[in-house]
Coordinates of C-alpha atoms and ligand atoms in Angstrom, one line a residue:
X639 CA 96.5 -29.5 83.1
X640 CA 96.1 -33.2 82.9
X641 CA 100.7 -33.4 82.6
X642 CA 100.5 -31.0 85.6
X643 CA 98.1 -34.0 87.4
X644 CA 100.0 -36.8 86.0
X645 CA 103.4 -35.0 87.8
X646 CA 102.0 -34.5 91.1
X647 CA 101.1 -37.8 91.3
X648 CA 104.4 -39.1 90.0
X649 CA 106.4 -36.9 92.4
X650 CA 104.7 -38.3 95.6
X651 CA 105.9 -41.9 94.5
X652 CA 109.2 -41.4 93.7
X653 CA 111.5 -39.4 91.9
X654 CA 113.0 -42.0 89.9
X655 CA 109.9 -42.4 88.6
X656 CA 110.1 -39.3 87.3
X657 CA 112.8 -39.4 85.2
X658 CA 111.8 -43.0 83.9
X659 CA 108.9 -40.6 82.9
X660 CA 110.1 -38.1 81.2
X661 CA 112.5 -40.3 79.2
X662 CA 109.1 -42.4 78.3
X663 CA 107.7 -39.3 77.6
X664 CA 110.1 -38.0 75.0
X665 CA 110.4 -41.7 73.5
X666 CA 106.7 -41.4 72.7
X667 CA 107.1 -37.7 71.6
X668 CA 109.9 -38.9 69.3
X669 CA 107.8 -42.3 68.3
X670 CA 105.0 -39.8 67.3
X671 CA 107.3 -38.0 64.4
X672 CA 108.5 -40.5 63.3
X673 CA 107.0 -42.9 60.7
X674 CA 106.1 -45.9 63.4
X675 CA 108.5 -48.7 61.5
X676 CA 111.3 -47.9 63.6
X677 CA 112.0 -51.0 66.0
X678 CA 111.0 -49.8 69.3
X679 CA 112.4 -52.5 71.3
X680 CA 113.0 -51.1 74.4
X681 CA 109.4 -49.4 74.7
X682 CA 107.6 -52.8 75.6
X683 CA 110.0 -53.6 78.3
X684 CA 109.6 -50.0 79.8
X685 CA 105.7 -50.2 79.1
X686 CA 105.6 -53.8 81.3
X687 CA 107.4 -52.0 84.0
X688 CA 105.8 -49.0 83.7
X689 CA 102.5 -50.9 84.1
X690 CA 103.8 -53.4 87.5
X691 CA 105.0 -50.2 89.6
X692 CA 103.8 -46.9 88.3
X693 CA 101.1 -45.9 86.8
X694 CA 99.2 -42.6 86.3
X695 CA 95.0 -42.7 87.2
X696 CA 93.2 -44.4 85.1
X697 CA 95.7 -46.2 82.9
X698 CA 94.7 -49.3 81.7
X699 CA 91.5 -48.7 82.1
X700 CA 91.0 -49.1 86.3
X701 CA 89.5 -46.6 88.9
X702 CA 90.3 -43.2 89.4
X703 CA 90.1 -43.4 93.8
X704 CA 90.0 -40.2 95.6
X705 CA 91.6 -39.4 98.2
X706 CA 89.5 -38.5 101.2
X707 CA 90.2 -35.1 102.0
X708 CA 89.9 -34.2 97.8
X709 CA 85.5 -36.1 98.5
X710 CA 83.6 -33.4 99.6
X711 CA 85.1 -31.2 96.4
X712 CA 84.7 -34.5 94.3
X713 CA 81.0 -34.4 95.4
X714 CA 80.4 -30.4 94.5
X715 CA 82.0 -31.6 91.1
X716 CA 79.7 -34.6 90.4
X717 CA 76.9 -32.3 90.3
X718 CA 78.0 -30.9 86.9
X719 CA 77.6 -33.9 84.6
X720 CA 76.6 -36.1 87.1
X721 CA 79.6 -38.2 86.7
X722 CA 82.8 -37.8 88.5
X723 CA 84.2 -35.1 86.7
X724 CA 87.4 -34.9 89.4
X725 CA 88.2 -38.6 88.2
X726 CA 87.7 -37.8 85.1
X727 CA 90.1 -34.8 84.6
X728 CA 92.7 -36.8 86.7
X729 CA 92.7 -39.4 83.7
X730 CA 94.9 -38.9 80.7
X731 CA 93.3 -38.0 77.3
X732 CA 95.0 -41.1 76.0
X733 CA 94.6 -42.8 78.2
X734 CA 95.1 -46.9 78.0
X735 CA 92.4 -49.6 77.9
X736 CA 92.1 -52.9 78.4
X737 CA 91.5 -55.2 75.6
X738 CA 88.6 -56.8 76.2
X739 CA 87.7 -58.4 72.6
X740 CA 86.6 -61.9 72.1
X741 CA 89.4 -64.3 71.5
X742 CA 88.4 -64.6 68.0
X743 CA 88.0 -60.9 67.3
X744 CA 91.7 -60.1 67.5
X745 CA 93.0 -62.9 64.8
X746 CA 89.9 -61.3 62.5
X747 CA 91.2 -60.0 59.3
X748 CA 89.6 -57.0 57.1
X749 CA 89.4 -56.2 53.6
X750 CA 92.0 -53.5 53.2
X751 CA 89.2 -51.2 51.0
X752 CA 86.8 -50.3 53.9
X753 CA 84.6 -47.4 53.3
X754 CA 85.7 -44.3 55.2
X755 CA 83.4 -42.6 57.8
X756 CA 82.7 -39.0 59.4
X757 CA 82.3 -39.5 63.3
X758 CA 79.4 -37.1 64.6
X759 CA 79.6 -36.0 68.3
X760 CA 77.2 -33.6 69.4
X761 CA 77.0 -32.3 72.8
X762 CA 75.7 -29.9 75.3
X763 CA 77.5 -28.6 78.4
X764 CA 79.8 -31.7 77.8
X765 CA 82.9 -31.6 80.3
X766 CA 86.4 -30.9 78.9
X767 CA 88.0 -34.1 79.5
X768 CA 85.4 -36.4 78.9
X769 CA 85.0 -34.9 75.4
X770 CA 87.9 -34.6 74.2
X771 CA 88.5 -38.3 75.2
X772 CA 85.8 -39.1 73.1
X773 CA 87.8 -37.5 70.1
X774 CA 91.2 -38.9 70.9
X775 CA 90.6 -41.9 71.7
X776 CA 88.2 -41.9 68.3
X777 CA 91.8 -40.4 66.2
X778 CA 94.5 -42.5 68.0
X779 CA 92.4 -46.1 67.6
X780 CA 91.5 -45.9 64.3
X781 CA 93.4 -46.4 60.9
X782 CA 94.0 -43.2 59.7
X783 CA 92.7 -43.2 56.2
X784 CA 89.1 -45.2 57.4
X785 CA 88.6 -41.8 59.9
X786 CA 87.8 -38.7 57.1
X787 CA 86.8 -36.3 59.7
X788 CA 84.9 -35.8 63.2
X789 CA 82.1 -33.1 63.3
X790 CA 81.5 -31.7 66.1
X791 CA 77.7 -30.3 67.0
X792 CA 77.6 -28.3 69.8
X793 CA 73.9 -27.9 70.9
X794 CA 74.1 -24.3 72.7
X795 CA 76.3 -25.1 75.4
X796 CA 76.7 -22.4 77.8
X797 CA 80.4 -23.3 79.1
X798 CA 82.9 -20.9 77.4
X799 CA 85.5 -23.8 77.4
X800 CA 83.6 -25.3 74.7
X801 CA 84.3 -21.8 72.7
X802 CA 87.6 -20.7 71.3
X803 CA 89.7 -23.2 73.5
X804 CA 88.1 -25.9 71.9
X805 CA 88.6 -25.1 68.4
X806 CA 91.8 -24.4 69.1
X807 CA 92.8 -27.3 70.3
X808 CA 90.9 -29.7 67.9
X809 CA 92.8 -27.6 65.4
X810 CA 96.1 -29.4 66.7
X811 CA 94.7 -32.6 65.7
X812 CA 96.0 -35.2 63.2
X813 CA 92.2 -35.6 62.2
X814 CA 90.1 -32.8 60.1
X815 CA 87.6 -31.7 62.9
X816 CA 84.8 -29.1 62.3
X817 CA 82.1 -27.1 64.8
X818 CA 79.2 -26.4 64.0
X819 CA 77.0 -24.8 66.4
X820 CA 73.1 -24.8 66.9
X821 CA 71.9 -21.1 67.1
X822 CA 69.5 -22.4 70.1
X823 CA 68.6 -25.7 72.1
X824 CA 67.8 -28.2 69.7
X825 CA 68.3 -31.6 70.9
X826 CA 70.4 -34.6 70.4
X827 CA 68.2 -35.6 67.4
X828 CA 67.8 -32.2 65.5
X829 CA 71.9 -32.1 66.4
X830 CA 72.4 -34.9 65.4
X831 CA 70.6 -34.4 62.3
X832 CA 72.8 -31.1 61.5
X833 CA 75.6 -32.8 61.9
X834 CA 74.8 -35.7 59.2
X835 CA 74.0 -33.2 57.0
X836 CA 77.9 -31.7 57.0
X837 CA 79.3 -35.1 57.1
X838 CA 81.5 -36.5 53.8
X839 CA 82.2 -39.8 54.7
X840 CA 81.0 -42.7 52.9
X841 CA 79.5 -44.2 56.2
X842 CA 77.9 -41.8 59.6
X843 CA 79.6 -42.6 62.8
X844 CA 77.4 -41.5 65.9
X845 CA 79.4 -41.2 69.4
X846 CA 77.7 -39.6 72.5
X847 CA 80.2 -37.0 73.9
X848 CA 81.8 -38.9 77.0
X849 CA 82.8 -42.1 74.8
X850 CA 86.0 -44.0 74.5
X851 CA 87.3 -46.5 71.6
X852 CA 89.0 -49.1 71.8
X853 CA 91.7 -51.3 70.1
X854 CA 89.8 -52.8 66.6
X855 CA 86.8 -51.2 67.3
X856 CA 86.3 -48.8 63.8
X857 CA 86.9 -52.0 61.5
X858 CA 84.5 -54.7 62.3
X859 CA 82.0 -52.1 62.5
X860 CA 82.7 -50.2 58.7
X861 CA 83.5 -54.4 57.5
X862 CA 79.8 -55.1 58.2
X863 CA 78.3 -52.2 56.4
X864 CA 80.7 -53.1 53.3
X865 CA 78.9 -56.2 53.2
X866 CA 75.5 -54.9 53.4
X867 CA 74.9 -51.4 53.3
X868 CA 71.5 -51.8 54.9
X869 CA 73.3 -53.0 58.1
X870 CA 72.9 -50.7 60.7
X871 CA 75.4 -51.9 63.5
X872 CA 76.5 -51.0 67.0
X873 CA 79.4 -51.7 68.9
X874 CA 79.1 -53.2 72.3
X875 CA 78.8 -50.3 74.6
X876 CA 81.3 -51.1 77.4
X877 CA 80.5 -49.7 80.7
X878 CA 82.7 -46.8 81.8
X879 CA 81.7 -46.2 85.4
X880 CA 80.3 -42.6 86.6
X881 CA 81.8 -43.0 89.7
X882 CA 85.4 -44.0 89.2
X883 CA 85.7 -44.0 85.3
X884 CA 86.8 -47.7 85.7
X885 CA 86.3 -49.3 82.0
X886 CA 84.2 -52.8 82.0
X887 CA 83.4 -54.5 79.3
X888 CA 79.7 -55.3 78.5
X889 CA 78.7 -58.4 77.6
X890 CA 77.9 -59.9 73.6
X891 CA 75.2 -62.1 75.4
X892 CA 72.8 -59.1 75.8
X893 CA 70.5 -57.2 72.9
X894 CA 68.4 -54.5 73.3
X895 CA 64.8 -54.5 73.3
X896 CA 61.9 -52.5 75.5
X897 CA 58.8 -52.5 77.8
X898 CA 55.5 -51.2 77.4
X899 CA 56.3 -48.1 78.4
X900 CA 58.8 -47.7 75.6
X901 CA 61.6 -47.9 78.1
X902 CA 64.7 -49.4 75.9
X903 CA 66.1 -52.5 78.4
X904 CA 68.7 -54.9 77.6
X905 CA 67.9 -58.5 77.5
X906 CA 69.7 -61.4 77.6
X907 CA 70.5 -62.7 73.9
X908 CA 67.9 -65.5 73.1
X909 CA 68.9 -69.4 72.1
X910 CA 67.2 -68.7 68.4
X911 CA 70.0 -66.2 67.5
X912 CA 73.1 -68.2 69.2
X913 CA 71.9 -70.6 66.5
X914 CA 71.3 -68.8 63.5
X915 CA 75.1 -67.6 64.6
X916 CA 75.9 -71.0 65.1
X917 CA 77.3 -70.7 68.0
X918 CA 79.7 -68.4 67.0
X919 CA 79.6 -65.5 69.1
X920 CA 81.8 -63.2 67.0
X921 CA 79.4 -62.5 64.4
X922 CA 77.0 -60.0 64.5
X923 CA 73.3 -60.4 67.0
X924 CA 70.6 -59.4 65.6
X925 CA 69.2 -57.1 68.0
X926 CA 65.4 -55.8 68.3
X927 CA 66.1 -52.8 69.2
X928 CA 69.3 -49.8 69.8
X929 CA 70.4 -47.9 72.9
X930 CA 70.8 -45.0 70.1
X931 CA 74.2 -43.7 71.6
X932 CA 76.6 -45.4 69.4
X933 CA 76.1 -46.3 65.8
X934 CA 77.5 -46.8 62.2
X935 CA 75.1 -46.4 58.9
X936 CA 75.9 -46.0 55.5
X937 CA 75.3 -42.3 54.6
X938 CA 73.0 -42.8 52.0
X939 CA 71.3 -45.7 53.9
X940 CA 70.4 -42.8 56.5
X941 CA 68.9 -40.7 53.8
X942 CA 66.8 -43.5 52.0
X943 CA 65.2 -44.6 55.3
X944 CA 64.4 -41.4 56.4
X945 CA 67.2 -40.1 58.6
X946 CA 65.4 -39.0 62.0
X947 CA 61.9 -37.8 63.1
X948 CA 62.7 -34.2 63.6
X949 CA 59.9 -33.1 65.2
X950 CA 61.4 -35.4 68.1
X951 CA 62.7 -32.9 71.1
X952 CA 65.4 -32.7 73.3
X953 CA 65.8 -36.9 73.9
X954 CA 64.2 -39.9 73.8
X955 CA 62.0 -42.2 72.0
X956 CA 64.7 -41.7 68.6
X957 CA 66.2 -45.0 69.0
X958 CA 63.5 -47.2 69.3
X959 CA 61.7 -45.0 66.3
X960 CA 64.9 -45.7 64.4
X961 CA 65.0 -49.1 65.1
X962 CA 61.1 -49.9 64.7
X963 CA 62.0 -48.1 61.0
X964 CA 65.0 -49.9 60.0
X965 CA 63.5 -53.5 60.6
X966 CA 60.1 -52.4 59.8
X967 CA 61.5 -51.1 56.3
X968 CA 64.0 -53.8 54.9
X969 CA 66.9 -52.8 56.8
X970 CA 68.6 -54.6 59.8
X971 CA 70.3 -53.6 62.9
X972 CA 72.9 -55.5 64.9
X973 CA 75.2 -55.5 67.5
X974 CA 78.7 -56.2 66.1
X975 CA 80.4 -57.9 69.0
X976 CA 84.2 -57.5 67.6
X977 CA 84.0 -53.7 68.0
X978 CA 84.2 -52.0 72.2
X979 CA 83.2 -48.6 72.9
X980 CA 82.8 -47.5 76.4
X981 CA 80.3 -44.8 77.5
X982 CA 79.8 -43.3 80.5
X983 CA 76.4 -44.7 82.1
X984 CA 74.9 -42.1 84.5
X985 CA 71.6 -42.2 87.0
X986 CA 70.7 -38.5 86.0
X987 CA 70.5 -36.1 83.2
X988 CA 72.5 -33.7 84.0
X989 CA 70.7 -30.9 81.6
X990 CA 67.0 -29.5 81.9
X991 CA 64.5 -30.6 79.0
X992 CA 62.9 -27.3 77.7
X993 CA 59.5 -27.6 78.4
X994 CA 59.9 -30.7 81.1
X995 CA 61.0 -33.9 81.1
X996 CA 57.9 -36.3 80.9
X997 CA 56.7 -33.7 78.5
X998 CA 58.9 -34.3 75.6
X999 CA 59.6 -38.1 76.7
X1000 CA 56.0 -38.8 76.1
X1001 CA 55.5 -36.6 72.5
X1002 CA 58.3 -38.1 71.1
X1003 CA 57.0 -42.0 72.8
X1004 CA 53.3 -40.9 71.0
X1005 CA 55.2 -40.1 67.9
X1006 CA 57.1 -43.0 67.5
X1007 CA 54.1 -45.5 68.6
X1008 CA 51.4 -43.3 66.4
X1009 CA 53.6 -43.8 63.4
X1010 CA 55.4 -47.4 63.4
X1011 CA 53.7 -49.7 66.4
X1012 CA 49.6 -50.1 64.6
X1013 CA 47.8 -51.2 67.1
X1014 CA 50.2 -52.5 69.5
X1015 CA 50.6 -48.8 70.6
X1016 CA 48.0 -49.4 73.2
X1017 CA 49.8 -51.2 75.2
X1018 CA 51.9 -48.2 75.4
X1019 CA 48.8 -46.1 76.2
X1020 CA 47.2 -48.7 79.0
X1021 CA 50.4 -48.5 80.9
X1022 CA 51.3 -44.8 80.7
X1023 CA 47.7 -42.9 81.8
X1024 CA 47.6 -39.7 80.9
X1025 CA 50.0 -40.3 77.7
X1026 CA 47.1 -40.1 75.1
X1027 CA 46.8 -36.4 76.5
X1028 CA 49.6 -35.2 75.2
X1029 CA 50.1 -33.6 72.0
X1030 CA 52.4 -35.6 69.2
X1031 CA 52.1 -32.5 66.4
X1032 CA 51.8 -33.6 63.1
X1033 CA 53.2 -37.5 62.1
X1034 CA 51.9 -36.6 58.4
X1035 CA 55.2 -37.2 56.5
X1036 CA 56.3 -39.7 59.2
X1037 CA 53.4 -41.9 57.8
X1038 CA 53.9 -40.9 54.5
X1039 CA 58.0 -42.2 54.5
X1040 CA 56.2 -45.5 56.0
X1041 CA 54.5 -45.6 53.0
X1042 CA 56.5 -44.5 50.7
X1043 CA 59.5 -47.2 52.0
X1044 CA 57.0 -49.9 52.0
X1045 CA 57.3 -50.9 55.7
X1046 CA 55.6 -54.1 57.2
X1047 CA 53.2 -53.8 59.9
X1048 CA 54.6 -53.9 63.7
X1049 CA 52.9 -57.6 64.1
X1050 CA 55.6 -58.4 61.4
X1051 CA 58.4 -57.2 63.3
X1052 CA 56.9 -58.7 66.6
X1053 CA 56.9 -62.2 64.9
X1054 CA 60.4 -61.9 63.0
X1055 CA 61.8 -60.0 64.8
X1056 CA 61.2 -60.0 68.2
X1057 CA 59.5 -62.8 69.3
X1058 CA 60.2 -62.9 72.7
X1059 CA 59.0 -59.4 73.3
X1060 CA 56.9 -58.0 76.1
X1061 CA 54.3 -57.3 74.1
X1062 CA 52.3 -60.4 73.4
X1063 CA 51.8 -61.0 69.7
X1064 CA 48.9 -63.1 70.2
X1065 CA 46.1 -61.3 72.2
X1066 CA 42.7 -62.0 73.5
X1067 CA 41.8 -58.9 75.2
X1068 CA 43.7 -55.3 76.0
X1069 CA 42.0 -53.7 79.5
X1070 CA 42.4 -51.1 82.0
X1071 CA 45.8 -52.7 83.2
X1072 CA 46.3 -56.2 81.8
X1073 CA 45.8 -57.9 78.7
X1074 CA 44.7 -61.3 78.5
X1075 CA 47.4 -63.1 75.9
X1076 CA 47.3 -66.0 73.6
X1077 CA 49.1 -68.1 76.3
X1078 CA 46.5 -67.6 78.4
X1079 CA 48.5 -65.2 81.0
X1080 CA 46.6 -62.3 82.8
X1081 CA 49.8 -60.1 82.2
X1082 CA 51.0 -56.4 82.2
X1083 CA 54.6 -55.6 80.8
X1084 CA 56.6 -58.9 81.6
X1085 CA 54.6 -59.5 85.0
X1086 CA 51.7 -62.2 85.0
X1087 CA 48.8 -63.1 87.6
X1088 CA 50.4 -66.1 89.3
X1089 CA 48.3 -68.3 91.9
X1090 CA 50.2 -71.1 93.7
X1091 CA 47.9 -71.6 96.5
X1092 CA 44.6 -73.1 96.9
X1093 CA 42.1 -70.1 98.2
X1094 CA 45.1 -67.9 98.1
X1095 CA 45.9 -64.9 97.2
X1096 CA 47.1 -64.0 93.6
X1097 CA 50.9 -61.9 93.3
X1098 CA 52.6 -60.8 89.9
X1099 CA 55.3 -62.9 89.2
X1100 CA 57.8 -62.3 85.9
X1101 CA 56.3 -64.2 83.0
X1102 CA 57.7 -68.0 82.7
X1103 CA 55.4 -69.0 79.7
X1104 CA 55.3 -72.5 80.9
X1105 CA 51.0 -71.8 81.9
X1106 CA 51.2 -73.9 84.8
X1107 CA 50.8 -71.3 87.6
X1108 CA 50.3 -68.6 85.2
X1109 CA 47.3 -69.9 82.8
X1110 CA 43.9 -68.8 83.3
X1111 CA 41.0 -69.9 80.9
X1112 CA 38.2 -67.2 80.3
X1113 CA 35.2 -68.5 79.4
X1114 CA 33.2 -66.1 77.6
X1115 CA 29.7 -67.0 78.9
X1116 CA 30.0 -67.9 82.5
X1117 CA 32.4 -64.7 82.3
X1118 CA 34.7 -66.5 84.6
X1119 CA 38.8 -67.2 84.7
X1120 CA 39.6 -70.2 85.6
X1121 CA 42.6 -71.0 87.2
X1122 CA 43.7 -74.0 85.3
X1123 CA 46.1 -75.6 88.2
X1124 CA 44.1 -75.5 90.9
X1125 CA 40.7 -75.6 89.4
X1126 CA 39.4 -72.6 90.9
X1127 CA 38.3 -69.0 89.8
X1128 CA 39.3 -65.6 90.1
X1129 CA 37.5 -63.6 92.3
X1130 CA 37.2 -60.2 93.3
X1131 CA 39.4 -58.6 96.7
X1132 CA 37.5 -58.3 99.4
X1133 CA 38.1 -56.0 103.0
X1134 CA 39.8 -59.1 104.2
X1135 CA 41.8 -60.5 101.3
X1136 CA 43.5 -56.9 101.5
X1137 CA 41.9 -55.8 98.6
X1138 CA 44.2 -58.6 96.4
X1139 CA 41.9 -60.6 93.9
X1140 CA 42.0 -64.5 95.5
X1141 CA 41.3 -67.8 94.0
X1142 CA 38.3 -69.7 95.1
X1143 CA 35.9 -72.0 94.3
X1144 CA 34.2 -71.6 91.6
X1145 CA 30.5 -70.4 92.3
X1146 CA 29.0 -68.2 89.0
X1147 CA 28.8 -65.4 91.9
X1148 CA 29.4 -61.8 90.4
X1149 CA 32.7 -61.5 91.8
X1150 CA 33.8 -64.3 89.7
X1151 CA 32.8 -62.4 86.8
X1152 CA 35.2 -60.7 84.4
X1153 CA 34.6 -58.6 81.4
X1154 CA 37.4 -58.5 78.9
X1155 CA 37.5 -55.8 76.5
X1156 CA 37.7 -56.3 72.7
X1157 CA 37.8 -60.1 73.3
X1158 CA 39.1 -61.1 69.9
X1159 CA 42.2 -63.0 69.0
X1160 CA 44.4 -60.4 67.1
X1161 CA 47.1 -62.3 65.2
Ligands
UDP2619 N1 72.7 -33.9 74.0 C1 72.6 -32.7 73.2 N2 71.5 -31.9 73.4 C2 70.5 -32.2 74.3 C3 70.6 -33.4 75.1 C4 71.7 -34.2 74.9 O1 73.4 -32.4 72.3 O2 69.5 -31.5 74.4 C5 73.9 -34.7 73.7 C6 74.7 -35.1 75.0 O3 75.6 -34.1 75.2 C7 75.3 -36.4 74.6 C8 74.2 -37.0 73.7 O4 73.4 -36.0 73.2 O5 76.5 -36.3 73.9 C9 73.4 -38.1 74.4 O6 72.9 -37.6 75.6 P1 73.1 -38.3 77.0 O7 74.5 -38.7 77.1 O8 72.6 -37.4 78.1 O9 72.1 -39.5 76.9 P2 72.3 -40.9 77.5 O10 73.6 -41.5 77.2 O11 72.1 -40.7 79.0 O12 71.2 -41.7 76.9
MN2620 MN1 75.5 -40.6 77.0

């Protein structure tokens, strides 16, 4: 299918091309068989010229364009996986990327004795292509003997391509690769989890199914665990575009952390950990948190800290939970920013979630904050109404692995680890909406009350943490917050301030009065 694409193509250029092709085509057929030392000097000329004047889609990483008349059928095909899956099978399996290391990254050297790893994919109503770019990509860019085997986990697709064809075509491959299949809907976590369990490989390699590796990336990333097998590391997940399948790299100045509604977000990478790194921006960041994707661990690291929670459904909330855990318990996680993998970002699930979306979102959000986050969860539960309604099942041996591992609390992990979280270490007082913070903010997620004008109204403005603006001073008695700046207090809206609370002079009327709930200073 994807030669038949490549030809078309080629024969609307030029016919020349065609045979420049074809010769290329057996001189990699022939390069394949043969034991790679033989001095291919004519096969980087051809490449270079190959690359100035023809090229099949996608090569090199760049954007698959449509033509118009093929948009309207593009557009019925989107729908599938929401991505475009007409780009997508119009790119070849193998196909070529950019290299988009650091300088630095590509001189790095590797002890020779790495550990070996299994690569688990799992996967439901995955497209063809996209797949099985994943896994070739996976075989052709990593050493041979550090790749033992990729498991496959299919989680109760419904497409029959996934069936027979596909284990007859991984069969084909240079690389041991097994199915399993889950009897019914599972999840990505309960897949996942089957999967680990088959694996053999001294380290577990996660991959989501529309994935593609690039030069160096297996190394770095199996180097870091050698060193300490309670590393838990991540590649930098390049972006490969849903709309074009254009591959750009992400940056090694962003981490991962999350709002109070448990959302994961990345942020940029602070100034503490460019200098613990010293600068150096090839060694691993320290990140808070994992987009859960894409991910290395020792196998019997996985086991000791408690693999997943699998009474997590579907999606969701697994990433933070495993990344809460890891810090929480004596592990670390970090992005290694020598090693690329691209995944396909899209703006839609494409699958249903049994029992609906926010449904399982939220149980496996409770689950995660009712086990590792104390009594920062309620900043999760202020934000979210209607969250605390919704049943979590039983955490029992959650808490009891807490236990059991020894865990700190979450204020520990707050303060070491992610200091310049959302969630204010230091509060006075949690209410309906806001908190009232150590810093002296009126603040909810990383918005804070922000007055600039006298007798004006009061906006939400991102958090700066320099007061000023932002820095209101509750006095307890008088029940009043004083706007430091200006010297005025906060007082209630009124019909004409459009319902917006305003600052004005201070008076001890009852609109200037404010009661904070649970005003104590929790460290
Ligand atoms: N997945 C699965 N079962 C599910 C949902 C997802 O096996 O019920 C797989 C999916 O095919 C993909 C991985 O889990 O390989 C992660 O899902 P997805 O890519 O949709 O998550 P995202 O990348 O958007 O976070
Ligand atoms: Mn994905």
């Amino acid at each position: 299918m994807r030669r038949f694409v490549y030809c078309k193509v080629v024969l609307t250029t030029s016919l020349v091309w065609v045979l420049v092709d074809v010769f290329l085509l057996l001189y990699f057929s022939e390069c394949n068989k043969c034991d790679n030392k033989k001095d291919h000097s004519l096969l980087p000329a051809l490449r270079a010229v190959m690359s100035r004047t023809h090229v099949a889609p996608g090569e090199m990483g760049k954007a698959v364009v449509i033509p118009k008349d093929e948009q309207e059928k593009m557009k019925e095909l989107f729908k599938i996986n929401q991505f475009n899956l007409m780009a997508s099978d119009m790119i070849a399996l193998n196909r070529s990327l950019p290299d988009v290391r650091l300088d630095g990254c590509k001189t790095k050297t590797y002890p020779d004795e790495l550990p070996n790893t299994s690569i688990v994919i799992v996967f439901h109503n995955e497209a063809w292509s996209t797949l099985l770019r994943t896994i070739h990509s996976a075989i052709n860019r990593s050493p041979r003997h550090l790749l033992l085997e990729i498991l496959l986990v299919d989680d109760a697709s419904e497409r029959d391509f996934l069936k027979k064809k596909l284990e007859h075509h991984v069969a084909t491959l240079e690389v041991p690769v097994r199915i399993l299949r889950m009897v019914q809907r599972s999840g990505l976590i309960r897949a996942r989890l089957r999967g680990a369990a088959a694996t053999r490989g001294q380290v577990i390699t996660f991959l989501d199914a529309h994935c593609e590796c690039t030069v160096g990336w297996l190394e770095p990333l199996l180097a870091r665990i050698k060193e300490d097998r309670r590393a838990v590391v991540c590649p930098i997940i390049d972006v490969i575009s849903d709309e074009t399948f254009e591959y750009m790299a992400g940056s090694d100045m962003t981490y991962g952390g999350f709002n109070w509604k448990l959302n994961f977000r990345w942020y940029p990478v602070p100034q503490r950990e460019m200098d613990r790194r010293k600068g150096d921006r090839t060694l691993p960041v320290r990140t808070p948190t994992m987009a859960g994707g894409l991910f290395s661990i020792d196998r019997t690291y996985f086991e000791e800290i408690g693999t997943y929670d699998s009474g997590m459904d579907i999606w969701g909330g697994e990433n933070l939970e495993m990344s809460f855990r890891i810090w929480q318990c004596g592990g670390s996680l970090e992005i290694v920013t020598c090693s690329h993998v691209g995944h396909v970002f899209r703006k839609a699930t494409p699958y249903s979630f049994p029992g609906g979306t926010g449904q399982v979102i939220n149980k496996n959000n409770r689950r995660l904050a009712e086990v590792w986050m104390d009594e920062f969860k309620d900043f999760f539960y202020i934000i979210s109404p209607g969250v605390v309604r919704v049943d979590y099942a039983d955490v029992s041996s959650r808490k009891a692995l807490r236990e059991s591992l020894k865990c700190k609390p979450f204020s520990w992990y707050l303060e070491n680890i992610y200091p310049d979280s959302q969630i204010p270490r230091r509060y006075y007082s949690l209410g309906e909406v806001f908190s009232y913070t150590a810093d002296k903010e009126i603040r909810t997620d990383d918005l804070c009350l922000d007055a600039s004008r006298l007798n004006g109204p009061v906006v939400m403005l991102k958090c700066h943490h320099m007061k000023g603006n932002q820095m209101f001073e509750y006095d307890a008695e008088r029940l009043t917050l004083l706007h430091v700046n200006s010297n005025q207090c906060l007082d209630m809206p009124s019909e004409e301030d459009k319902m917006v609370p305003t600052l004005r002079d201070c008076s001890g009327r009852r609109s200037q009065q404010w009661i904070l709930r649970n005003m104590t200073l929790s460290v």
